[in-house]
Coordinates of C-alpha atoms in Angstrom, one line a residue:
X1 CA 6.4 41.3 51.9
X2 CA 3.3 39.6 53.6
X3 CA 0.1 41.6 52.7
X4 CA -2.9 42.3 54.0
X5 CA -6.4 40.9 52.6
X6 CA -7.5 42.1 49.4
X7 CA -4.2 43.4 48.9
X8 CA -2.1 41.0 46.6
X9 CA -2.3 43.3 43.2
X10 CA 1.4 43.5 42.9
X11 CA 2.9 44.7 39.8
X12 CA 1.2 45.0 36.4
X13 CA 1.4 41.1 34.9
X14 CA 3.9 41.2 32.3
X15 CA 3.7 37.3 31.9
X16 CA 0.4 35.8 33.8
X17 CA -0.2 36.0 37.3
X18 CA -0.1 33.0 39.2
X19 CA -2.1 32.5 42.4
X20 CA -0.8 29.1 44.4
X21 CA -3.0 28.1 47.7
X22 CA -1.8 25.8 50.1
X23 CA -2.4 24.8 53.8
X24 CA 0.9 25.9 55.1
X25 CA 3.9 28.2 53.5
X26 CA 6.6 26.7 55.4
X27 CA 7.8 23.9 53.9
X28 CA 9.1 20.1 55.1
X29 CA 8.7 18.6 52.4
X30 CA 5.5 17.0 50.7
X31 CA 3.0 19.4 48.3
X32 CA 4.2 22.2 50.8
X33 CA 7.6 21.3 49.5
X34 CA 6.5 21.4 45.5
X35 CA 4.4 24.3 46.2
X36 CA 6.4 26.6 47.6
X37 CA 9.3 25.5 44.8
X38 CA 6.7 26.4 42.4
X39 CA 6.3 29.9 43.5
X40 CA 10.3 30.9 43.5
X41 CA 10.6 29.7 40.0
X42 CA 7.9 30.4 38.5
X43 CA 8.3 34.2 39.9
X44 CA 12.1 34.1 38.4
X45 CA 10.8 33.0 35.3
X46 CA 8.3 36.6 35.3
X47 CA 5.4 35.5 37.0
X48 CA 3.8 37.9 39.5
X49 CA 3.2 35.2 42.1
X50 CA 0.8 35.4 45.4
X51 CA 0.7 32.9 47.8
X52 CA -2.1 32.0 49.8
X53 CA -1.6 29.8 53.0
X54 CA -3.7 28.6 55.3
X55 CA -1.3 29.5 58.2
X56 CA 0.0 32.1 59.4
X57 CA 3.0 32.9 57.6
X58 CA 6.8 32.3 56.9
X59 CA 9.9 34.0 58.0
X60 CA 10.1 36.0 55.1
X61 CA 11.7 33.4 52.7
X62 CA 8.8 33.8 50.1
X63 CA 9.1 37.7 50.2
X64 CA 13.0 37.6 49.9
X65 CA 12.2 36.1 46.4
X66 CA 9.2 38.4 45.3
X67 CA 6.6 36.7 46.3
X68 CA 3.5 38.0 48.2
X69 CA 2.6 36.2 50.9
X70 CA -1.3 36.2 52.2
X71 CA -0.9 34.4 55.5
X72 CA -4.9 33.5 56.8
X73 CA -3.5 32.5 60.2
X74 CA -5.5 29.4 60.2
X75 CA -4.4 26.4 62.6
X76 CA -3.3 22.9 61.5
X77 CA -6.2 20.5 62.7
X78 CA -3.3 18.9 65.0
X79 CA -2.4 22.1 66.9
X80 CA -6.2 23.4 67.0
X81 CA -8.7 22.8 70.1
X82 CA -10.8 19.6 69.6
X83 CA -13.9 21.1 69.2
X84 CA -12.3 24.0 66.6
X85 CA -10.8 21.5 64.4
X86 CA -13.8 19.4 64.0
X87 CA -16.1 22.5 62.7
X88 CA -13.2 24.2 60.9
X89 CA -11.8 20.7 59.5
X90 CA -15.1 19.8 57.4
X91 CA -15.8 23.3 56.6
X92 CA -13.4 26.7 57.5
X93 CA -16.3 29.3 56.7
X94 CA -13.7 32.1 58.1
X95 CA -11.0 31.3 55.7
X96 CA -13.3 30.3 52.7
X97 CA -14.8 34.1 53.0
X98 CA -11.2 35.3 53.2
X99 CA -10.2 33.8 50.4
X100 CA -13.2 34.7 48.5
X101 CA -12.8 38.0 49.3
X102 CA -9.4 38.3 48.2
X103 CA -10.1 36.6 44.6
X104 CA -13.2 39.0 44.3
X105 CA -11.0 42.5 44.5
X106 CA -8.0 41.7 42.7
X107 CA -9.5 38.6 39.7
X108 CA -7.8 39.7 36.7
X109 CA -8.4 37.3 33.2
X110 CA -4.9 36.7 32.9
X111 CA -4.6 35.1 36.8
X112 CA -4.3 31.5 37.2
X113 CA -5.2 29.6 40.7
X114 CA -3.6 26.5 41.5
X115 CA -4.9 24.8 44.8
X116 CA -2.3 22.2 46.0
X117 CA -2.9 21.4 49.7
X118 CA -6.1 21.9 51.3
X119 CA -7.1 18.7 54.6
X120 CA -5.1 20.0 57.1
X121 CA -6.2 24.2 57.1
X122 CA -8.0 25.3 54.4
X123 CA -10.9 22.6 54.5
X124 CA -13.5 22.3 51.4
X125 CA -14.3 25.5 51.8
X126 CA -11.5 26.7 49.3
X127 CA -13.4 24.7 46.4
X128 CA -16.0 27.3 47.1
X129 CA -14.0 30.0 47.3
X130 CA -12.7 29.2 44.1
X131 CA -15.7 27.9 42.3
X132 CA -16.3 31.6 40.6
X133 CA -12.8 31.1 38.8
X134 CA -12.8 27.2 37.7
X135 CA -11.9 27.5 34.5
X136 CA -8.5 29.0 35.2
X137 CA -8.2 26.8 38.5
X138 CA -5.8 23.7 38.8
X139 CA -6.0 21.5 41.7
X140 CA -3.2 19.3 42.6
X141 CA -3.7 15.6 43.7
X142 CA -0.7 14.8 45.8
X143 CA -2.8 12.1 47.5
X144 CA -6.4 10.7 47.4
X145 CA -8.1 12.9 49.6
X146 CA -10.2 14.8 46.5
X147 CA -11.5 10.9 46.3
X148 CA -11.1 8.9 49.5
X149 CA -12.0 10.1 52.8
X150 CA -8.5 8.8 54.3
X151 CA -6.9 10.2 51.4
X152 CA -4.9 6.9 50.9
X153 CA -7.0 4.2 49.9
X154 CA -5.5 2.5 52.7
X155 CA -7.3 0.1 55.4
X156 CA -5.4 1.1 58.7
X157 CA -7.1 -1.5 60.7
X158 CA -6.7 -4.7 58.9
X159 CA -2.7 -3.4 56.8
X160 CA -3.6 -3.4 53.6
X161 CA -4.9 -1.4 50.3
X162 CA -8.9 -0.6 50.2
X163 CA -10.4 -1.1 47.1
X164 CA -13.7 0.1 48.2
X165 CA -15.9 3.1 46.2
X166 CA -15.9 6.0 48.6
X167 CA -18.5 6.6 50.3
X168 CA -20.3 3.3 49.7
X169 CA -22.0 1.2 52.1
X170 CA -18.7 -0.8 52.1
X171 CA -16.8 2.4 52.4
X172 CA -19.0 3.8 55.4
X173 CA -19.1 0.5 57.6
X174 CA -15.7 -0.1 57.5
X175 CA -13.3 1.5 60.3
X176 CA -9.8 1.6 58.2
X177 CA -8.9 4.9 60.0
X178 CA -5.6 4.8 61.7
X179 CA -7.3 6.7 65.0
X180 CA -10.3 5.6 65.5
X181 CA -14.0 4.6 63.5
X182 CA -15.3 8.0 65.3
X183 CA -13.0 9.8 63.4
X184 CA -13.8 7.8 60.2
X185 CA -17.2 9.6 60.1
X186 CA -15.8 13.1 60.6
X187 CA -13.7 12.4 57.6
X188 CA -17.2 11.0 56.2
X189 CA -18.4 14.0 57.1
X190 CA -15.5 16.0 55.5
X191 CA -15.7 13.8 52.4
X192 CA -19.4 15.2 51.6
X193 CA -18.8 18.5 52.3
X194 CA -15.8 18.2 49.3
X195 CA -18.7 17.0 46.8
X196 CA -21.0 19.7 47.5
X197 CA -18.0 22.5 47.8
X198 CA -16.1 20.8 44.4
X199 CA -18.6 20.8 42.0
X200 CA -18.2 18.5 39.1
X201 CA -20.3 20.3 36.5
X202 CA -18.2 23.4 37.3
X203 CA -15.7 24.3 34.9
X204 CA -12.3 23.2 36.9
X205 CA -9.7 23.8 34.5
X206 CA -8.3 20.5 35.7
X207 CA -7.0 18.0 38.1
X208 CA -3.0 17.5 38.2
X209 CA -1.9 13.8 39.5
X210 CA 1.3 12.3 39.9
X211 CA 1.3 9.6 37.3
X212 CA -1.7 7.8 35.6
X213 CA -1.5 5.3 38.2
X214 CA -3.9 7.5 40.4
X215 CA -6.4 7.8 37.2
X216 CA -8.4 4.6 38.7
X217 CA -8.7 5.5 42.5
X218 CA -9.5 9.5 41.6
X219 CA -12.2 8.5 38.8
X220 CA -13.1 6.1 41.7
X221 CA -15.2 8.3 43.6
X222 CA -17.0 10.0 40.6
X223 CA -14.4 12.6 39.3
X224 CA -13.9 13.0 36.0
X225 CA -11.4 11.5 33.4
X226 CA -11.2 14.4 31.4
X227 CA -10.5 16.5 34.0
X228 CA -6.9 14.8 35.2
X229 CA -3.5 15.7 33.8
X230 CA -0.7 13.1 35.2
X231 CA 2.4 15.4 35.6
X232 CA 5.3 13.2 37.9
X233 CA 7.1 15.2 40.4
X234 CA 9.7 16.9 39.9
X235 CA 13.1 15.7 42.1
X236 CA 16.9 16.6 43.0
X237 CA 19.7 14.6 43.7
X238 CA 20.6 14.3 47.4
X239 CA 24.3 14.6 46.0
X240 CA 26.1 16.4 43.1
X241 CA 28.0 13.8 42.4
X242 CA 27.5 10.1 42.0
X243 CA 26.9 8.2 45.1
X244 CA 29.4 5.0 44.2
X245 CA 26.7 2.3 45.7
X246 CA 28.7 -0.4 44.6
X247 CA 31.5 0.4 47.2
X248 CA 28.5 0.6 49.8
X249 CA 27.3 -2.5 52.5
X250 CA 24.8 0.0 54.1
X251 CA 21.2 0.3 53.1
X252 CA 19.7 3.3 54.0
X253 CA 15.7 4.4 55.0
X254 CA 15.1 8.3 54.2
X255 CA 12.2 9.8 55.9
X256 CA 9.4 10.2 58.4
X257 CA 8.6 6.7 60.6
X258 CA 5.3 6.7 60.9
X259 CA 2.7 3.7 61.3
X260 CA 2.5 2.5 57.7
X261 CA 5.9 3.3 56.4
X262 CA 6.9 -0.1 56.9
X263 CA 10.0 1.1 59.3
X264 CA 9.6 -1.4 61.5
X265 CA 8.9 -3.9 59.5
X266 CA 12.4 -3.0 57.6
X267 CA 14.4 -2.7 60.9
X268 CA 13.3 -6.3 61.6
X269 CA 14.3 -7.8 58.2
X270 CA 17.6 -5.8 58.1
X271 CA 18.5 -7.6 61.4
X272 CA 17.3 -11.1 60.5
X273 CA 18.8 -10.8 56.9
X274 CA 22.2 -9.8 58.7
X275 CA 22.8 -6.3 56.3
X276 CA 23.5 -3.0 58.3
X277 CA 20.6 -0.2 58.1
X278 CA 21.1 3.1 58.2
X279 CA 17.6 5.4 59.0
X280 CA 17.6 9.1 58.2
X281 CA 14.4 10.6 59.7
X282 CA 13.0 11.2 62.8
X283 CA 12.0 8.7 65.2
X284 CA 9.2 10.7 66.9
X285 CA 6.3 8.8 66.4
X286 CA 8.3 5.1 66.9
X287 CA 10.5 5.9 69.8
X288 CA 10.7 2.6 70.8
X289 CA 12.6 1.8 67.7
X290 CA 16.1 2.8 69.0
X291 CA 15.9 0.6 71.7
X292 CA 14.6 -2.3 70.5
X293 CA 16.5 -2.2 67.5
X294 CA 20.4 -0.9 69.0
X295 CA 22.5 -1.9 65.8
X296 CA 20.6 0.0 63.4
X297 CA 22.3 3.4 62.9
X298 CA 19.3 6.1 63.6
X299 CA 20.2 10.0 62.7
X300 CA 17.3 11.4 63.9
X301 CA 15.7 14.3 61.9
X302 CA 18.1 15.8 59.2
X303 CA 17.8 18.9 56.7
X304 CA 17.0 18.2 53.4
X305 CA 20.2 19.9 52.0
X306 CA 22.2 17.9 54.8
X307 CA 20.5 13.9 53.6
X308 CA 23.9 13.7 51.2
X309 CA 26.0 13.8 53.6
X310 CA 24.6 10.9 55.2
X311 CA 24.4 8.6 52.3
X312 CA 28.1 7.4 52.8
X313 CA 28.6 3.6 52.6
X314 CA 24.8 3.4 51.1
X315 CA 24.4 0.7 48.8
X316 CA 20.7 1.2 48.1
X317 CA 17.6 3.2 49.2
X318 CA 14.6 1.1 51.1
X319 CA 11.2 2.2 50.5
X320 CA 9.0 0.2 52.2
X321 CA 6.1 1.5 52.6
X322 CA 2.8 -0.4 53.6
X323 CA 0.2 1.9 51.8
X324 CA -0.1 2.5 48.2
X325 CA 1.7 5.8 48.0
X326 CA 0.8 7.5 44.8
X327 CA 4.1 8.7 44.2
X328 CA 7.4 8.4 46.6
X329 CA 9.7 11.5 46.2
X330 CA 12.2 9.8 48.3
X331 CA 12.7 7.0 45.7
X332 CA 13.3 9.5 42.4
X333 CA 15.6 11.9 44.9
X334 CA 17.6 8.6 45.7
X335 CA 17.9 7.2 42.3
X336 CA 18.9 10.4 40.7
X337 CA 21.6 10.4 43.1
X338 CA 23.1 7.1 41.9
X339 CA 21.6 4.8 44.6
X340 CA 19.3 1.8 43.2
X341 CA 16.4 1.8 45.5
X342 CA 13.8 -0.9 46.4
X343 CA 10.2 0.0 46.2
X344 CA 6.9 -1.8 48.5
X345 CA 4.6 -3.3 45.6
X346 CA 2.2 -1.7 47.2
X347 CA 3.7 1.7 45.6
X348 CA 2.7 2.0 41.8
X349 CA 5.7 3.6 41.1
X350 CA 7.7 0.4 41.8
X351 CA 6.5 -1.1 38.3
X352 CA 8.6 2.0 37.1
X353 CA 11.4 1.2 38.7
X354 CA 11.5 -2.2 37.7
X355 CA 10.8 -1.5 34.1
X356 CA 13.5 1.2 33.9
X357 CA 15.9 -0.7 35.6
X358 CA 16.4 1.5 38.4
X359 CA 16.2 -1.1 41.2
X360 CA 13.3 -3.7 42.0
X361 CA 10.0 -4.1 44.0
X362 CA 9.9 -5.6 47.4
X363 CA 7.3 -7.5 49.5
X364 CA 7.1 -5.5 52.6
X365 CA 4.3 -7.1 54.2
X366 CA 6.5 -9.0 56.7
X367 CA 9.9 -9.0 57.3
X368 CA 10.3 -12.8 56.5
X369 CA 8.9 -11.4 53.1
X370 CA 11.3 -8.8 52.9
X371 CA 14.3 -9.7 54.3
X372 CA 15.2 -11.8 51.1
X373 CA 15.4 -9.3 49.1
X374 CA 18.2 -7.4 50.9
X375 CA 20.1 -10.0 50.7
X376 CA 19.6 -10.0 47.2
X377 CA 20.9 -6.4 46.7
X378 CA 23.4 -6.8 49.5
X379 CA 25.3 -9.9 47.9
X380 CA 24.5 -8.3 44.4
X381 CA 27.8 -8.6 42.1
X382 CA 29.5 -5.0 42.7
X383 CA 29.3 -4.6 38.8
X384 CA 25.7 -5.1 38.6
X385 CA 24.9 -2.7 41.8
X386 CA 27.3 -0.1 39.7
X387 CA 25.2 -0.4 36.5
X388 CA 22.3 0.6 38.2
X389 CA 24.0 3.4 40.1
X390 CA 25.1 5.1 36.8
X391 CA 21.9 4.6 34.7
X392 CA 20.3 6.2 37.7
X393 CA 22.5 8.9 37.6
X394 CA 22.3 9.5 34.4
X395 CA 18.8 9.8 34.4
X396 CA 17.7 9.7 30.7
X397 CA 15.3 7.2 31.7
X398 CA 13.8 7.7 35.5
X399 CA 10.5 8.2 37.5
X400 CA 11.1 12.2 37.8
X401 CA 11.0 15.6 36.0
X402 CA 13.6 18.3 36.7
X403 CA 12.5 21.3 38.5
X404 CA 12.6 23.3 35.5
X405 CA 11.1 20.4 33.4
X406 CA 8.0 20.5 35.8
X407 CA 7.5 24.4 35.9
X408 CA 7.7 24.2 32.3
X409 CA 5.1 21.8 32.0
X410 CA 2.9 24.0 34.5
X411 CA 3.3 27.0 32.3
X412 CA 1.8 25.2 29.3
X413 CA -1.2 23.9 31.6
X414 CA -1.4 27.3 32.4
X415 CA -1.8 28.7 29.1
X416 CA -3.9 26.4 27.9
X417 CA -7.1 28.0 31.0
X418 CA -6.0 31.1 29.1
X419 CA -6.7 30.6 25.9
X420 CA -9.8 31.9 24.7
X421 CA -12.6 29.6 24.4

């Protein structure tokens, strides 16, 4: 049921009605993924649920589950004209008013907002939008970009972490942007108009991260401490049952291959360590890859429900990625399964990992680096590989909520902007 602006009352709240923004409402993965998870359960658990996207719209999956949709038919900055996506990506006046307008006729004092993406439609201008309900407003740090202006902390140009303060001199002279240093100062330009739009003496009822590894870089740039919650992600297993790694000789790369993923880099260590690699994902962006590397097994793109079906002969799950992501659903989806994984250093959740004994951390800086340690987990006593598979499996001990364990935790966050004061 997709409505029309300034028309997402619903039915009376018998529980407390939660509104969840978000560039787009169709989902492949990412905070689209988590957001749109968010809404379907926390509507079965009561909720009267709106969702707000940036785009424009879904093929009625949200509706088929209760929950309004209030498509803004916004563009991603991608699929925009040039000159459209450079005024509407450092400030969206159209949508910001939209979604003003919306919160200003149908604001009750039981409604919760919880902002999760916002770069790639919605623009700063939702913190605005927003700004008259902080206290009952959650934002949702799935990356750096409420801190750093390529939201990632990561120096494109020379490979390898920044550890700059945004928006310094440092920060502003340097051209770590993986396009170009022209398009370094838009996101400059981006970057301010967040501080002015996200006000830090507003009364933002908080700022959800993905562990209190991003604490540092988000307190970084001036936000603060006692605004962030670290809540981990919440994962499924790829498989029902136990992947049996220890019967497997293939390791296996899940997901997109992108510059800064490390896929390359993998492909080459795989083929100079001598251990077969399987990569589930699409190729789009590395074409080249197929050719160049003709004994890895490529899939091309494949549906999340469908990745278990691929993880046949898998002895372990490679995540090496170049930039410090601040959380890697791939890994907790993997181990959960049964499948030990091996996470970049770069990655803070690799110290997880390690400590929890769900695999180790890798050096994926080079492939002379990293081919050693494939050997090590290809010619890894079966026994040893199988210990890790169960404890994985298991998951008493592991990197990732439950679904249901992560709603839960939203709910009490939730109750505690409602509270009186």
């Amino acid at each position: 049921m997709t409505v029309q602006p300034g028309s997402f009352h619903g039915p009376p709240p018998h529980r407390g009605r939660v509104v969840i923004l978000n560039d787009s409402s169709v989902a492949r993965g990412g905070a689209t993924g988590l957001a749109t998870m968010s809404a379907r359960m926390l509507r079965k658990r009561g909720h009267p649920v709106t969702f707000i996207s940036g785009d424009a719209g879904d093929d009625g999956a949200l509706a088929a589950q209760g929950v309004e949709l209030v498509p803004l038919g916004g563009k991603l900055l991608l699929d925009a004209k040039r000159i459209e996506a450079v005024r509407n990506g450092i400030y969206n006046r159209r949508l910001g008013a939209r979604i003003a307008q919306e919160i200003a006729a149908w604001d009750t004092p039981d409604t919760v907002y919880h902002l999760h993406g916002w770069s790639r439609i919605l623009s700063p201008a939702v913190f605005d939008a927003l700004r008259p309900v902080a206290a009952r407003t959650f934002v949702h740090a799935h990356d750096y970009f409420l801190a750093c202006p390529n939201g990632i902390y990561f120096d494109y140009t020379r490979g390898e972490p920044c550890h700059r303060v945004p928006l310094s001199a440092a920060c502003l002279t340097t051209n770590c942007d993986r396009r170009a240093y022209a398009h370094k100062l838009w996101r400059v330009l981006r970057q301010r108009a967040l501080r002015r739009a996200f006000d830090r003496t507003a009364p933002w009822a908080g700022i959800v991260s993905l562990g209190p590894w991003m604490t540092p870089g988000l307190t970084r740039a001036g936000l603060p401490e006692r605004l962030i919650t670290p809540l981990a992600n919440p994962a499924r297993a790829f498989t029902k049952a136990r992947v049996p790694a220890e019967r497997g000789d293939t390791l296996c790369f899940i997901g997109r291959t992108e510059r800064g993923k490390g896929i390359r880099t993998l492909c080459a260590a795989a083929r100079a360590a001598g251990v077969p690699l399987r990569v589930i994902g699409d190729t789009a962006q590395q074409p080249d890859l197929e050719i160049q590397y003709p004994e890895v097994e490529f899939t091309g793109w494949v549906a999340q429900d469908r990745i278990g079906a691929h993880l046949s002969g898998c002895r372990a799950i490679v995540v090496p990625s170049r930039y410090p992501e601040p959380f890697g659903l791939v890994a907790a989806e993997a181990s959960r399964s049964g499948l030990p994984v091996l996470v970049s250093d770069t990655m803070p959740l690799s110290r997880a990992v390690t400590d929890l004994g769900l695999g180790f951390a890798i050096d994926s800086r080079s492939p002379v680096a990293l081919a050693p340690a494939l050997t090590r987990i290809a010619t890894m006593p079966d026994a040893e590989v199988r210990a890790i598979s169960e404890r994985a499996f298991a998951a008493q001990d592991t990197v990732s909520l439950t679904p249901e364990a992560w709603v839960d935790a939203l709910e009490r966050l939730y109750d505690t902007a409602l509270e009186p004061a």
